[in-house]
Coordinates of C-alpha atoms in Angstrom, one line a residue:
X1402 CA -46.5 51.0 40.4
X1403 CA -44.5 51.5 37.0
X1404 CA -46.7 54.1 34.6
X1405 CA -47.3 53.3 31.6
X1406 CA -44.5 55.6 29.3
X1407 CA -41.4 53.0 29.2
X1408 CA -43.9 50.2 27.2
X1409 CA -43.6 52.3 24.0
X1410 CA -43.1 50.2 20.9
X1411 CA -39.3 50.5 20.0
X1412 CA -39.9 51.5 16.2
X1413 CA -36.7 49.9 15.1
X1414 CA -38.0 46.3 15.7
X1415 CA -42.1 46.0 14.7
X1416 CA -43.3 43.9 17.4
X1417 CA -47.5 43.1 18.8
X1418 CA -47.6 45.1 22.2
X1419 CA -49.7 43.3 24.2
X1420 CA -51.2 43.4 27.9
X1421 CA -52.7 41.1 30.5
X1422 CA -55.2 40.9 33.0
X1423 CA -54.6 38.4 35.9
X1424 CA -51.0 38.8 37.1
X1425 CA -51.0 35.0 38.7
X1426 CA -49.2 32.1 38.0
X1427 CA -50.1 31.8 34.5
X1428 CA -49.3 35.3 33.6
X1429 CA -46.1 34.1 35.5
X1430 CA -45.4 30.9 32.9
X1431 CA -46.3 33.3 29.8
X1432 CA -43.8 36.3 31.1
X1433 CA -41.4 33.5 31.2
X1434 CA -42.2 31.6 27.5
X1435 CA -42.0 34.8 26.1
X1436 CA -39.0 36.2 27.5
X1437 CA -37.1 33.3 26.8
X1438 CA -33.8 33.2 24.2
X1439 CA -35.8 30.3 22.3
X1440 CA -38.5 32.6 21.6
X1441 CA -36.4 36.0 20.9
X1442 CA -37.2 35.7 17.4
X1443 CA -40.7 35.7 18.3
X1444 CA -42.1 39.3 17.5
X1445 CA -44.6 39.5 20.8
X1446 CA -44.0 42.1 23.7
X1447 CA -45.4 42.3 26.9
X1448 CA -46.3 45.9 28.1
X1449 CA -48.5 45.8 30.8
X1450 CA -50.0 43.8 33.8
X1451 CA -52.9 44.3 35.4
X1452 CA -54.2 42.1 39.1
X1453 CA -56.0 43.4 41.6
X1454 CA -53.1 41.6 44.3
X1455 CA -50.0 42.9 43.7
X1456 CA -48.4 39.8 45.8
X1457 CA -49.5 37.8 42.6
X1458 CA -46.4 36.2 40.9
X1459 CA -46.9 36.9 37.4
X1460 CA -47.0 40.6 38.9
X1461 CA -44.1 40.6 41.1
X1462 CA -42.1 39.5 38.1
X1463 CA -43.6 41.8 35.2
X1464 CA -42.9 44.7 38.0
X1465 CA -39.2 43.6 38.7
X1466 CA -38.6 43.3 34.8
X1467 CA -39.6 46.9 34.0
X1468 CA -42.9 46.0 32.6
X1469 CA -45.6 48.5 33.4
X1470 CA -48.2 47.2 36.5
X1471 CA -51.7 48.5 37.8
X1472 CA -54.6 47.2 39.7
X1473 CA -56.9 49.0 37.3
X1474 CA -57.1 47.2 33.8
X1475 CA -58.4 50.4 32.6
X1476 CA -55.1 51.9 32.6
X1477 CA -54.2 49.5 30.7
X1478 CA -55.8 51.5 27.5
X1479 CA -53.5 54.4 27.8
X1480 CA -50.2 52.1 27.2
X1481 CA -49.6 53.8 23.5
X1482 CA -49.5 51.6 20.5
X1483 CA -51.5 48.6 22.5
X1484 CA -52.5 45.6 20.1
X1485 CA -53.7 43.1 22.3
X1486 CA -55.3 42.3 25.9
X1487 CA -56.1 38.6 27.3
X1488 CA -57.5 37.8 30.0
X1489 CA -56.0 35.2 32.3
X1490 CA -58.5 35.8 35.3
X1491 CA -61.1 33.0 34.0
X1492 CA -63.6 35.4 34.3
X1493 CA -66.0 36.1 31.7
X1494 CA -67.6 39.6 33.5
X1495 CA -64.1 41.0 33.3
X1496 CA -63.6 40.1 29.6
X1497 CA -67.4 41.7 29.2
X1498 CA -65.7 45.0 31.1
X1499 CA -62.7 44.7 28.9
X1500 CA -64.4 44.3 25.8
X1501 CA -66.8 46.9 26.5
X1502 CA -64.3 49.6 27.5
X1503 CA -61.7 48.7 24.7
X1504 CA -60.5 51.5 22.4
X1505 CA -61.1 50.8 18.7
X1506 CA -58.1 49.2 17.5
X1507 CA -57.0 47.3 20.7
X1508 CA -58.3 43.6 20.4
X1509 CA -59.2 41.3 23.6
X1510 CA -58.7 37.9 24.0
X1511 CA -61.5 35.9 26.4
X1512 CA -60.0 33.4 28.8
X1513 CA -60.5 30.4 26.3
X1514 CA -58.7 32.2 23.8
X1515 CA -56.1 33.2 25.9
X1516 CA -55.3 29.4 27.0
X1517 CA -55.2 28.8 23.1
X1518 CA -52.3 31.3 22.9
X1519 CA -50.4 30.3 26.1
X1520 CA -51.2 26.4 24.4
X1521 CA -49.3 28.0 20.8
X1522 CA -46.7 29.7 22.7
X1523 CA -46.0 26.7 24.7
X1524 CA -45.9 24.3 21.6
X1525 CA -43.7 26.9 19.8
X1526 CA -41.2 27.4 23.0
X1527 CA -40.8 23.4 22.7
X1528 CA -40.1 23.6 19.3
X1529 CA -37.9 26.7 19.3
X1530 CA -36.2 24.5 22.1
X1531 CA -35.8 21.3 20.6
X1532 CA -34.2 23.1 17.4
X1533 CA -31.8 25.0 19.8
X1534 CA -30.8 21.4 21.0
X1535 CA -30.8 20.0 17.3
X1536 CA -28.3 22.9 16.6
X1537 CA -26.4 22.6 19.1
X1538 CA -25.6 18.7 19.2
X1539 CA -24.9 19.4 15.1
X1540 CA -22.7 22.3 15.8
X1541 CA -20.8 20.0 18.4
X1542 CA -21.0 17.2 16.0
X1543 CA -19.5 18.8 13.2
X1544 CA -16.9 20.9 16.0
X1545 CA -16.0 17.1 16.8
X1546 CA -15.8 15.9 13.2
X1547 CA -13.7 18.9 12.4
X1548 CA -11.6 18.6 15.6
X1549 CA -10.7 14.8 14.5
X1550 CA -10.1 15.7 11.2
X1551 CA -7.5 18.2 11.8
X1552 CA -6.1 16.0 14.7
X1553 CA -5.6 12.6 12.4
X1554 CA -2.6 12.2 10.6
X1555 CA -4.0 11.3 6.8
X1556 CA -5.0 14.4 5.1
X1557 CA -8.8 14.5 5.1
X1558 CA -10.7 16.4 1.9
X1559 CA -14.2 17.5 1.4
X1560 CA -15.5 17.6 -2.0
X1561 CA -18.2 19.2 -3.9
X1562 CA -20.2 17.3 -6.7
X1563 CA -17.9 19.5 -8.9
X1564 CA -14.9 17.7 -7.3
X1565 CA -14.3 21.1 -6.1
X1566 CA -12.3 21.3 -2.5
X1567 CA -14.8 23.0 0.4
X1568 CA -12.5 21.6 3.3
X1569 CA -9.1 20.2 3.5
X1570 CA -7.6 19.6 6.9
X1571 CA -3.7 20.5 7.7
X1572 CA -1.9 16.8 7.1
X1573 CA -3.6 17.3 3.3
X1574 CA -2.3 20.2 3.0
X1575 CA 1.0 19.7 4.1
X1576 CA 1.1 16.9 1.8
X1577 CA 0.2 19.1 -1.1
X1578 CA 2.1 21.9 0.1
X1579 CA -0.3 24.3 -0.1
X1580 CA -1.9 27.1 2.4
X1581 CA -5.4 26.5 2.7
X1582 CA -6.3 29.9 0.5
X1583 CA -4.5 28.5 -2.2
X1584 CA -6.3 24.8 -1.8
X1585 CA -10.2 25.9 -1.3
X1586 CA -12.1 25.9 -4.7
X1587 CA -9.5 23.8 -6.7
X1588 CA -10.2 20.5 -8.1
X1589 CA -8.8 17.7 -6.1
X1590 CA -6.9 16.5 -9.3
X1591 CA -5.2 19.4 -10.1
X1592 CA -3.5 19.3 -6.4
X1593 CA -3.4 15.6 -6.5
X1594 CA -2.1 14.6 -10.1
X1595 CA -1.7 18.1 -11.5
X1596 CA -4.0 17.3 -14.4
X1597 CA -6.8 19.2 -15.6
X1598 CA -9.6 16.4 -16.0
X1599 CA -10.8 13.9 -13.3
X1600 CA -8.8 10.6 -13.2
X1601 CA -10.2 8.1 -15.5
X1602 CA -8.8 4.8 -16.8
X1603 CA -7.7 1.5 -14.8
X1604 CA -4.4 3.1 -14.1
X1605 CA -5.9 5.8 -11.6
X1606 CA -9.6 5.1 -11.4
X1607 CA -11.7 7.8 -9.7
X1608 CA -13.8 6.7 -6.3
X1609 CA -15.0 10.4 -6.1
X1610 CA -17.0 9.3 -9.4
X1611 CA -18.1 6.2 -8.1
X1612 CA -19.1 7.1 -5.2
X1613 CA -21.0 9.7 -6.7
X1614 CA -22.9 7.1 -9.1
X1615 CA -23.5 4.7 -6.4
X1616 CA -23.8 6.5 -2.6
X1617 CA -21.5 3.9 -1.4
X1618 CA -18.3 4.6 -0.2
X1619 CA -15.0 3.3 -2.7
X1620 CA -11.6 2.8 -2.7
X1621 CA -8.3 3.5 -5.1
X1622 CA -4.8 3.4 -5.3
X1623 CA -3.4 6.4 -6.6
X1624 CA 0.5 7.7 -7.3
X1625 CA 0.1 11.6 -6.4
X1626 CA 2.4 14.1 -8.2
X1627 CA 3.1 17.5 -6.2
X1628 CA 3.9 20.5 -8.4
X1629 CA 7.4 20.2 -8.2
X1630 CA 7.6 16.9 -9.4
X1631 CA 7.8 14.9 -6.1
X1632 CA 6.0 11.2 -6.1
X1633 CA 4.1 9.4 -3.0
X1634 CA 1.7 7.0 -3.6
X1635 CA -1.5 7.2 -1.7
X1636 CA -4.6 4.8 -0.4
X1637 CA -7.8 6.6 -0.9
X1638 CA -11.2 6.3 0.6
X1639 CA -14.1 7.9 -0.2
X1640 CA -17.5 8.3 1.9
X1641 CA -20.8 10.2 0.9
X1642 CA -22.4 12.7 2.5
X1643 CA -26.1 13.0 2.0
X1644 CA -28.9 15.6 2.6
X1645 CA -32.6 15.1 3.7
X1646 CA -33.5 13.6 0.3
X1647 CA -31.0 11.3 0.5
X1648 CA -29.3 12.7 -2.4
X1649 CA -25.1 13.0 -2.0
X1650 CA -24.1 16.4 -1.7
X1651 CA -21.0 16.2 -1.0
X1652 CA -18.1 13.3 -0.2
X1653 CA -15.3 13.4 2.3
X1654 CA -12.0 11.7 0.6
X1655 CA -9.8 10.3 2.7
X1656 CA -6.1 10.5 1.8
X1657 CA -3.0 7.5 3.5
X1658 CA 0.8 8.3 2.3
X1659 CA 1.6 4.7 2.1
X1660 CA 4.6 5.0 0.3
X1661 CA 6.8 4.1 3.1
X1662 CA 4.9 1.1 3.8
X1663 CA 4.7 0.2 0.6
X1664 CA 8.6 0.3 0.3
X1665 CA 9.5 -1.4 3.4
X1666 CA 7.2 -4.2 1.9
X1667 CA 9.2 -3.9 -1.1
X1668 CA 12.8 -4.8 0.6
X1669 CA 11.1 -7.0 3.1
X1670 CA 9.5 -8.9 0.2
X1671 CA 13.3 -8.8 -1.7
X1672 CA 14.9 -9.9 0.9
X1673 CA 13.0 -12.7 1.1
X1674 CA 12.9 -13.7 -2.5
X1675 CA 17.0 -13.3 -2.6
X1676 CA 17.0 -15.8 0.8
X1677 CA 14.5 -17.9 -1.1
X1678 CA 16.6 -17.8 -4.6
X1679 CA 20.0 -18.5 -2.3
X1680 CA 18.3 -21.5 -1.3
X1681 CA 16.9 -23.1 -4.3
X1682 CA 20.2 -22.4 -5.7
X1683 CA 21.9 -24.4 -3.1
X1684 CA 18.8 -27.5 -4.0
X1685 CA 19.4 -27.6 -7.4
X1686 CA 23.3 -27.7 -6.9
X1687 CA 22.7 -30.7 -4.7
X1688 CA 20.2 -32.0 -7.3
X1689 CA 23.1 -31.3 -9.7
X1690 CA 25.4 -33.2 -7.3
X1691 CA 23.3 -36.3 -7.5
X1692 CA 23.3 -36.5 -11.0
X1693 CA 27.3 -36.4 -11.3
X1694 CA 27.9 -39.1 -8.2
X1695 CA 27.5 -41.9 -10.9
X1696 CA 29.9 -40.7 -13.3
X1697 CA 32.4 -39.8 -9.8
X1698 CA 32.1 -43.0 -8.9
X1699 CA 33.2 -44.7 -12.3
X1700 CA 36.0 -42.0 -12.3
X1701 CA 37.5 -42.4 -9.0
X1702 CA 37.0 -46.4 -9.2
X1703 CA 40.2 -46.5 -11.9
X1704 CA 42.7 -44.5 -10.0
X1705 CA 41.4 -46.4 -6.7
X1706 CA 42.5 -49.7 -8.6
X1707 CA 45.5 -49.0 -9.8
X1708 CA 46.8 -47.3 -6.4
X1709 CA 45.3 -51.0 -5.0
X1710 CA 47.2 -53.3 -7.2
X1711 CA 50.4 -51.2 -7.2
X1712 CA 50.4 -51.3 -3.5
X1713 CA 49.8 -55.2 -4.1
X1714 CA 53.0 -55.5 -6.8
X1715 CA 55.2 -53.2 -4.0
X1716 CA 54.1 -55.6 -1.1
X1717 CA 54.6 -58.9 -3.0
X1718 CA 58.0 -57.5 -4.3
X1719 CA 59.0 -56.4 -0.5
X1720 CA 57.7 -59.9 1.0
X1721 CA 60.3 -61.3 -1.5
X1722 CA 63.7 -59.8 0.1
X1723 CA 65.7 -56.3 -0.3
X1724 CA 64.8 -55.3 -3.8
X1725 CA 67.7 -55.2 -6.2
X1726 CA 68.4 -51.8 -8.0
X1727 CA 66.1 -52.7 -11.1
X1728 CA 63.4 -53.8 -8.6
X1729 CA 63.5 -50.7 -6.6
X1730 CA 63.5 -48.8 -10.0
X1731 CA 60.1 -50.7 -10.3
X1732 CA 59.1 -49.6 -6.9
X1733 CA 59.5 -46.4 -7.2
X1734 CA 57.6 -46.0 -10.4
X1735 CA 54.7 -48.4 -8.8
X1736 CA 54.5 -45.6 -5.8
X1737 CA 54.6 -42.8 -8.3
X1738 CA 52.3 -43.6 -10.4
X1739 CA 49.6 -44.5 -7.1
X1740 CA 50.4 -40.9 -5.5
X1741 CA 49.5 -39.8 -9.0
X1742 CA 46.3 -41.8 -8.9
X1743 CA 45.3 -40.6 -5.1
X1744 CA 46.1 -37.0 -6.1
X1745 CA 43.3 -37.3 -9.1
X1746 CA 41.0 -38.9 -6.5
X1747 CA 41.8 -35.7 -4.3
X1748 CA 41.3 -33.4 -6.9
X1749 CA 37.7 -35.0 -8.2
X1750 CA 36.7 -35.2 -4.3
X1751 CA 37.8 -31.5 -3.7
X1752 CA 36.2 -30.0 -6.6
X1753 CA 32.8 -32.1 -5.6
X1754 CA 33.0 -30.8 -1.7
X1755 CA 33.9 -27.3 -3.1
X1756 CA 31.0 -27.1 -5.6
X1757 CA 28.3 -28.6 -3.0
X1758 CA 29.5 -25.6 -0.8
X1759 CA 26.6 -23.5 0.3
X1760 CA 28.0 -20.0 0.6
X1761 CA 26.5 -16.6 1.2
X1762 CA 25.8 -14.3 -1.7
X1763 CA 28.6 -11.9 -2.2
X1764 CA 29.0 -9.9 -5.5
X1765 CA 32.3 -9.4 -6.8
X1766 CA 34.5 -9.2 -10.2
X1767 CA 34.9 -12.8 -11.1
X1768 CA 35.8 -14.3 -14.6
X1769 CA 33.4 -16.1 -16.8
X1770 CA 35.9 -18.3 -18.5
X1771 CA 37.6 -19.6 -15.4
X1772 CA 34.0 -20.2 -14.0
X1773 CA 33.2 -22.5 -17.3
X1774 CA 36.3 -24.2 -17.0
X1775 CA 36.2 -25.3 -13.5
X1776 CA 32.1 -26.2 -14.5
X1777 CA 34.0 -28.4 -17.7
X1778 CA 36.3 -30.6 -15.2
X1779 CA 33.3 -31.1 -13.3
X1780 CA 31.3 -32.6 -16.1
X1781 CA 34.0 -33.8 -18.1
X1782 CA 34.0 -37.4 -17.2
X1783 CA 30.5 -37.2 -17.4
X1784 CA 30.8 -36.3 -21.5
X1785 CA 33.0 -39.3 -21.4
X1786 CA 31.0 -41.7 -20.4
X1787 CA 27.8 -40.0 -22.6
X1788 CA 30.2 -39.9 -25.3
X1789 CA 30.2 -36.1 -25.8
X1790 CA 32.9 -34.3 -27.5
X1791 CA 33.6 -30.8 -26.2
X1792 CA 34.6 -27.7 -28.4
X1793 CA 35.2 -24.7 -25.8
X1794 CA 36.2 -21.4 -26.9
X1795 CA 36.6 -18.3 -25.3
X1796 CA 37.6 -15.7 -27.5
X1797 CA 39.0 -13.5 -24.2
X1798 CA 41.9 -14.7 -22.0
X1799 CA 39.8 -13.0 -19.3
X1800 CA 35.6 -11.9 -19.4
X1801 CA 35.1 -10.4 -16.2
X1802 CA 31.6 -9.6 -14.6
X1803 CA 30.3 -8.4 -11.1
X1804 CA 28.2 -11.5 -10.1
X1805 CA 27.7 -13.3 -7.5
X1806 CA 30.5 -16.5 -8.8
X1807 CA 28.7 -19.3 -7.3
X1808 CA 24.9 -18.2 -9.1
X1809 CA 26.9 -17.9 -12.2
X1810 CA 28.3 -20.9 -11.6
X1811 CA 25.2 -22.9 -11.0
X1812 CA 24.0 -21.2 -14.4
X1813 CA 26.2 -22.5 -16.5
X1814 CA 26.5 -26.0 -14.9
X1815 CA 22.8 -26.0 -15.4
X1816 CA 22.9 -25.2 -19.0
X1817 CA 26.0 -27.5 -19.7
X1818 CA 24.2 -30.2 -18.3
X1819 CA 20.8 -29.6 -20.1
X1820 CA 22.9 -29.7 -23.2
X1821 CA 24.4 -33.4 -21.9
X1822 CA 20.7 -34.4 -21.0
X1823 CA 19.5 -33.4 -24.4
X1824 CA 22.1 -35.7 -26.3
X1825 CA 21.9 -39.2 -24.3
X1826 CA 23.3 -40.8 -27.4
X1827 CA 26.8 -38.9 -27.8
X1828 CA 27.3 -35.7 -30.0
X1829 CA 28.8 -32.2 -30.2
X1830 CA 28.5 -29.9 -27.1
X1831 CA 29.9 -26.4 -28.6
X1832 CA 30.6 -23.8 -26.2
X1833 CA 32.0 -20.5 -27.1
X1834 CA 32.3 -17.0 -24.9
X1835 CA 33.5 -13.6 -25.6
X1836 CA 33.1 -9.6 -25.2
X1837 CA 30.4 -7.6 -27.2
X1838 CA 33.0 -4.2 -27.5
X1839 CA 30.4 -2.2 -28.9
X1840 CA 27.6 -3.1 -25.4
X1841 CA 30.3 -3.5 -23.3
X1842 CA 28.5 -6.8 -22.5
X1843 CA 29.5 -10.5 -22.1
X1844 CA 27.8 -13.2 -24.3
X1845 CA 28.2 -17.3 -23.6
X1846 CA 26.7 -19.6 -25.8
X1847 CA 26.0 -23.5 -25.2
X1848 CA 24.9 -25.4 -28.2
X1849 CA 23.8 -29.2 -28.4
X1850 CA 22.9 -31.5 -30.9
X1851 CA 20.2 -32.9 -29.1
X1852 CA 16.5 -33.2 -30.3
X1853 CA 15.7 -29.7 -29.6
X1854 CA 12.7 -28.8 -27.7
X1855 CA 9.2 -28.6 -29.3
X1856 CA 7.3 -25.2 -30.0
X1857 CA 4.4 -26.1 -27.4
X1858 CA 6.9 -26.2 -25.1
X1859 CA 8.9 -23.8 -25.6
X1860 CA 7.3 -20.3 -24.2
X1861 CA 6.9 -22.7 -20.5
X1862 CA 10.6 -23.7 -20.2
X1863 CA 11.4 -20.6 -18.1
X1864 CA 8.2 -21.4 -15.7
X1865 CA 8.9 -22.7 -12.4
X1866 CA 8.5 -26.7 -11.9
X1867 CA 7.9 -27.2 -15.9
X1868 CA 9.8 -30.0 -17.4
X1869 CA 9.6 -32.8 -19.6
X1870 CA 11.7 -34.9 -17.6
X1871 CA 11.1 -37.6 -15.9
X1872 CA 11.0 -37.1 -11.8
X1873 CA 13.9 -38.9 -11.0
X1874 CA 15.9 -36.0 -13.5
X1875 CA 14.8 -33.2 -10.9
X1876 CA 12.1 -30.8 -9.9
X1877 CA 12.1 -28.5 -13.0
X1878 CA 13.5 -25.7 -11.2
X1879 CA 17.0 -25.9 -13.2
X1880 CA 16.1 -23.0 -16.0
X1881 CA 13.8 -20.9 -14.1
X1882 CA 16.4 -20.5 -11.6
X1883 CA 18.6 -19.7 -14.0
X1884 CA 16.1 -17.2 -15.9
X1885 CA 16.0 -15.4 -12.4
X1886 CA 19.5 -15.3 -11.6
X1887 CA 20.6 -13.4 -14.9
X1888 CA 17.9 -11.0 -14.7
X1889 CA 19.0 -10.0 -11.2
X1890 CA 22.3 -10.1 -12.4
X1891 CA 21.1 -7.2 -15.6
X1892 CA 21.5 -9.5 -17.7
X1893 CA 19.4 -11.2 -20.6
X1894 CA 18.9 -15.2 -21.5
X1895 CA 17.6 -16.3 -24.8
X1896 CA 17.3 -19.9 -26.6
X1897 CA 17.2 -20.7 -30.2
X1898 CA 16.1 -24.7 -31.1
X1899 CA 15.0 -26.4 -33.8
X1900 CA 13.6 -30.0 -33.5
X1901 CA 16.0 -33.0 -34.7
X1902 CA 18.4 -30.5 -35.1
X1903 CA 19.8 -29.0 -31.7
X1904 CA 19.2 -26.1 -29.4
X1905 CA 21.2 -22.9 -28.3
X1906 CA 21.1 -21.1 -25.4
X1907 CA 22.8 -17.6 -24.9
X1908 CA 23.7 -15.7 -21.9
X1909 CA 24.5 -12.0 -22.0
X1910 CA 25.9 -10.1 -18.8
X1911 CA 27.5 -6.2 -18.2
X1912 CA 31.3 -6.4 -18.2
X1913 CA 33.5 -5.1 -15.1
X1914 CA 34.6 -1.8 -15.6
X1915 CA 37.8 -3.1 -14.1
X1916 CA 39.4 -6.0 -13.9
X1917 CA 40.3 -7.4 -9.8
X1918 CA 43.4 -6.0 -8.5
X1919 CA 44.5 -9.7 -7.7
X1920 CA 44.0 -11.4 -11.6
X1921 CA 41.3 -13.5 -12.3
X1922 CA 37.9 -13.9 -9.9
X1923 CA 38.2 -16.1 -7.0
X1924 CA 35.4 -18.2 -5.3

C-alpha cells in the first residue's frame, strides 16, 4: 500500500487533486481518460484510490502508476491539499459515510454525479482526440503541400493581402536570385518587376488584385525583370486561400519561366512563315509566268517563221542543182540569219525556264540593276505589244544589296508588271535606281501612267488576297508578297498615286558593305 506523502500538489502547475472510492473497472477507464496525452492540458490529478479488493483493476493500475492506494477511504482525508472525492462504488451508504466524515474544504461527488464527470471527461477526451487528429492530418497536409512545392520546378509564392511574400519555395527563389532572408516580407513586385507599386495597366495586369476582388483564381502574362537587368517572361497563376469566414487571406501565385518555350515557338513559327513565303513566292512567279506565255508565244512565233521559210528557200535552192557562188552566198546568209533566229528562241526559252526556277532561299550580295535588267528582257516584248515605252535609269554601274536575288527579283517583276497592268492602253513606264550616300541605302522607283489607284483603296493594297482585278489577273497576293519580302529584307516600300494621273512605287533596301569578290551578283 503506497502512503499518502508522494500525492502532494506540485505548486508549479495548479491542478484539482482529487480521489476515488471504487477501484474497479470504471476507476480503471477514468485513470486511463485522464492520464491520457489528449487530456494533458487538462488541469485534474488523481491522488488517491480507495477499494476494499485490492485485485480490482482500477487499483492495480493507480498502484503501479505511483498513485497512493488504501482499503480505508478514510485515509483518504489525510492526502494534503485534497479537492475532490467521487464515488464509483454505486453505493449511496458510502457516499452518506464520505459525506459525513469529509473535512471542510474537500467536496464529494455521489455516484450520479460521478458518472456525469466520467460522461464530461469522456466527451472532452473525444474531443481533445478528434482535434489531435484534425491537427495532425493539417500538419501533414500542409508538410505535403510544402514538400510539393519545394519539389516542383515553377517557383511557387505565398502572398499576404499586402502582396507581401510569407512563403517562397527554392525554384522562385533561384529565379529571383535571392536567399530566402532576403525574399520574406518584400512585395512580390519589387522581386518580380523591380517597381515600387503593384502592376497595373493592360501591359502587366495584376491577378494577385483580382483574385483578391473576386476569390477566384486568375491568370497573367508577365515579362519579369531581375535586378541586374536580366529578362524572362513568365505565366502566372493565382489561387485564393480562404479562412473559416470564407474571407481570402492569403493567395498562393504560381510562377512558369516560359521564355524558352515561348522562343522555340518563335523560330518554329518563323520557320514556317519563311517555308510558307518561299512558296507563295514560287505561286506568284508561276502566276507571273502565265501572264507572259502570251506575249512568248507572239515573240518566239517570228523567229520560228523566218528559221521555217529560210530552211524552205535553202531546200528549194538545193533541190535545184549545186548552187552557184552567188547562190551559196544566198545560202549562207539564209542559214545565218535562222541560227540567229533559233538563238533568240533559245534565249527567250532559257530566261523563261530560268525564272520559273524554284530555288532555295540563300542570301547573298547581288546587284539591283542587273536584277531589273534581266526582269526588263523578260517583260520587254510584253511593253511591245501593250505599247509601253520604257525609260530605265540607274544612276550606279553597280547597287549592290544582301538579299535573297530571286525574292528581289519576284519584287520588282511584280511591280513592273503592275505598272504594265495599270496602262492597258500604252504609255510611259519610268524606272530609275540609285544609292542614298548619306543612309547608305538603295532606292528603286517604278512609275506608270496608268489611272492610279483610288483613296478607298489604297490603305488595303498591301493586304493579303485584296485586288481590284479581275480573277483571271491572279489571287491578289502580288503586293503583299512583296510588302513582306522587303520588310524581311530591312527594307521599306512606299507608293505615291494620284487618280488619272499615274502611280509610283518606291523600294528602299541597306547597301552591301562590300561589293562580291567575283563582280556583279549571280543567281
Amino acid at each position: 500500500m503506497i502512503s499518502p506523502t508522494p500525492s502532494t500538489p506540485d505548486p508549479n502547475r495548479p491542478h484539482l487533486s482529487m480521489a476515488i472510492v471504487g477501484g474497479g473497472r470504471r476507476c480503471l477507464s477514468l485513470l486511463h481518460m485522464l492520464q491520457s496525452d489528449a487530456l494533458k492540458d487538462l488541469k485534474v490529478k488523481i491522488v488517491g484510490v480507495a477499494d476494499t479488493n485490492p485485485d480490482a483493476a482500477g487499483y492495480r493500475h493507480a498502484e503501479t502508476s505511483g498513485i497512493f492506494t488504501t482499503s480505508d477511504f478514510h485515509r483518504l482525508f489525510q492526502i494534503p491539499n485534497l479537492d475532490l472525492i467521487i464515488n464509483l462504488t454505486g453505493s449511496p451508504a458510502v457516499t452518506q459515510q464520505l459525506m459525513d466524515f469529509a473535512p471542510s474544504g474537500i467536496s464529494v461527488f455521489p455516484h450520479a454525479g460521478s458518472r456525469l464527470f466520467q460522461e464530461i471527461v469522456e466527451k472532452v477526451l473525444g474531443a481533445a482526440r478528434q482535434i489531435d487528429q484534425q491537427a495532425d492530418e493539417i500538419s501533414r497536409a500542409q508538410a505535403f503541400a510544402r514538400a510539393i512545392a519545394q519539389a516542383t520546378i515553377v517557383g511557387v509564392i505565398v502572398l499576404d493581402r499586402d502582396f507581401r511574400i510569407v512563403w517562397i519555395n527554392e525554384a522562385a527563389l533561384q529565379n529571383a536570385g535571392l536567399t530566402r532572408e532576403e525574399a520574406l516580407g518584400q512585395y512580390c513586385f519589387q522581386i518580380s518587376h523591380q517597381r515600387v507599386t503593384p502592376c497595373t495597366g493592360p501591359d502587366a495586369p495584376c491577378p494577385m488584385q483580382e483574385t483578391l476582388e473576386t476569390g477566384q483564381a486568375a491568370h497573367a502574362m508577365h515579362e519579369h525583370r531581375s535586378a541586374d537587368g536580366h529578362s524572362t517572361y513568365c505565366d502566372i497563376s493565382t489561387y485564393p486561400l480562404f479562412n473559416r469566414a470564407g474571407d481570402v487571406v492569403e493567395v498562393v501565385e504560381i510562377i512558369r519561366d516560359i521564355t524558352e518555350d515561348l522562343n522555340k515557338k518563335f523560330e518554329q513559327r518563323t520557320r514556317v512563315l519563311k517555308e510558307n513565303l518561299a512558296q507563295l513566292v514560287y505561286e506568284d512567279k508561276l502566276v507571273a509566268l502565265g501572264k507572259m506565255v502570251a506575249s512568248v508565244a507572239h515573240e518566239i512565233n517570228n523567229p520560228i517563221s523566218s528559221i521555217i521559210n529560210f530552211t524552205m528557200l535553202v531546200s528549194e535552192t538545193l533541190k535545184e542543182g549545186p548552187p552557184d557562188p552567188a547562190q551559196m552566198e544566198k545560202l549562207i546568209k539564209y542559214l545565218d540569219l535562222s541560227l540567229r533566229e533559233a538563238q533568240r528562241c533559245g534565249k527567250i526559252v532559257s530566261n523563261l525556264l530560268s525564272f520559273a526556277r524554284q530555288q532555295p532561299m540563300e542570301p547573298k550580295i547581288i546587284d539591283l540593276c542587273e536584277i531589273m535588267e534581266r526582269v526588263i528582257n523578260l517583260l520587254g516584248h510584253t511593253m511591245e505589244l501593250s505599247k509601253i515605252s520604257l525609260d530605265w535609269k540607274c544612276q550606279e554601274s553597280a547597287l549592290y544589296l544582301r538579299a535573297d536575288y530571286n525574292q528581289i527579283e519576284q519584287c520588282l517583276l511584280n511591280l513592273v508588271f503592275n505598272a504594265i497592268e495599270a496602262m492597258p492602253n500604252g504609255g510611259q513606264l519610268t524606272i530609275s535606281a540609285g544609292l542614298d550616300p548619306a543612309s547608305e541605302r538603295i532606292w528603286c522607283q517604278i512609275t506608270d501612267q496608268g489611272a492610279g489607284i483610288s483613296s478607298r483603296d489604297l490603305p488595303h493594297i498591301y493586304e493579303p488576297f485584296f485586288t481590284t482585278k479581275s480573277e483571271s489577273s491572279g489571287v491578289g497576293m502580288g503586293l503583299s508578297m512583296v510588302y513582306g519580302i522587303i520588310r524581311k529584307h530591312k527594307g521599306e516600300i512606299t507608293v505615291n498615286s494620284d487618280e488619272g494621273r499615274g502611280t509610283t512605287f518606291e523600294i528602299t533596301l541597306p547597301a552591301a558593305q562590300n561589293e562580291p569578290a567575283g563582280g556583279k551578283g549571280n543567281e
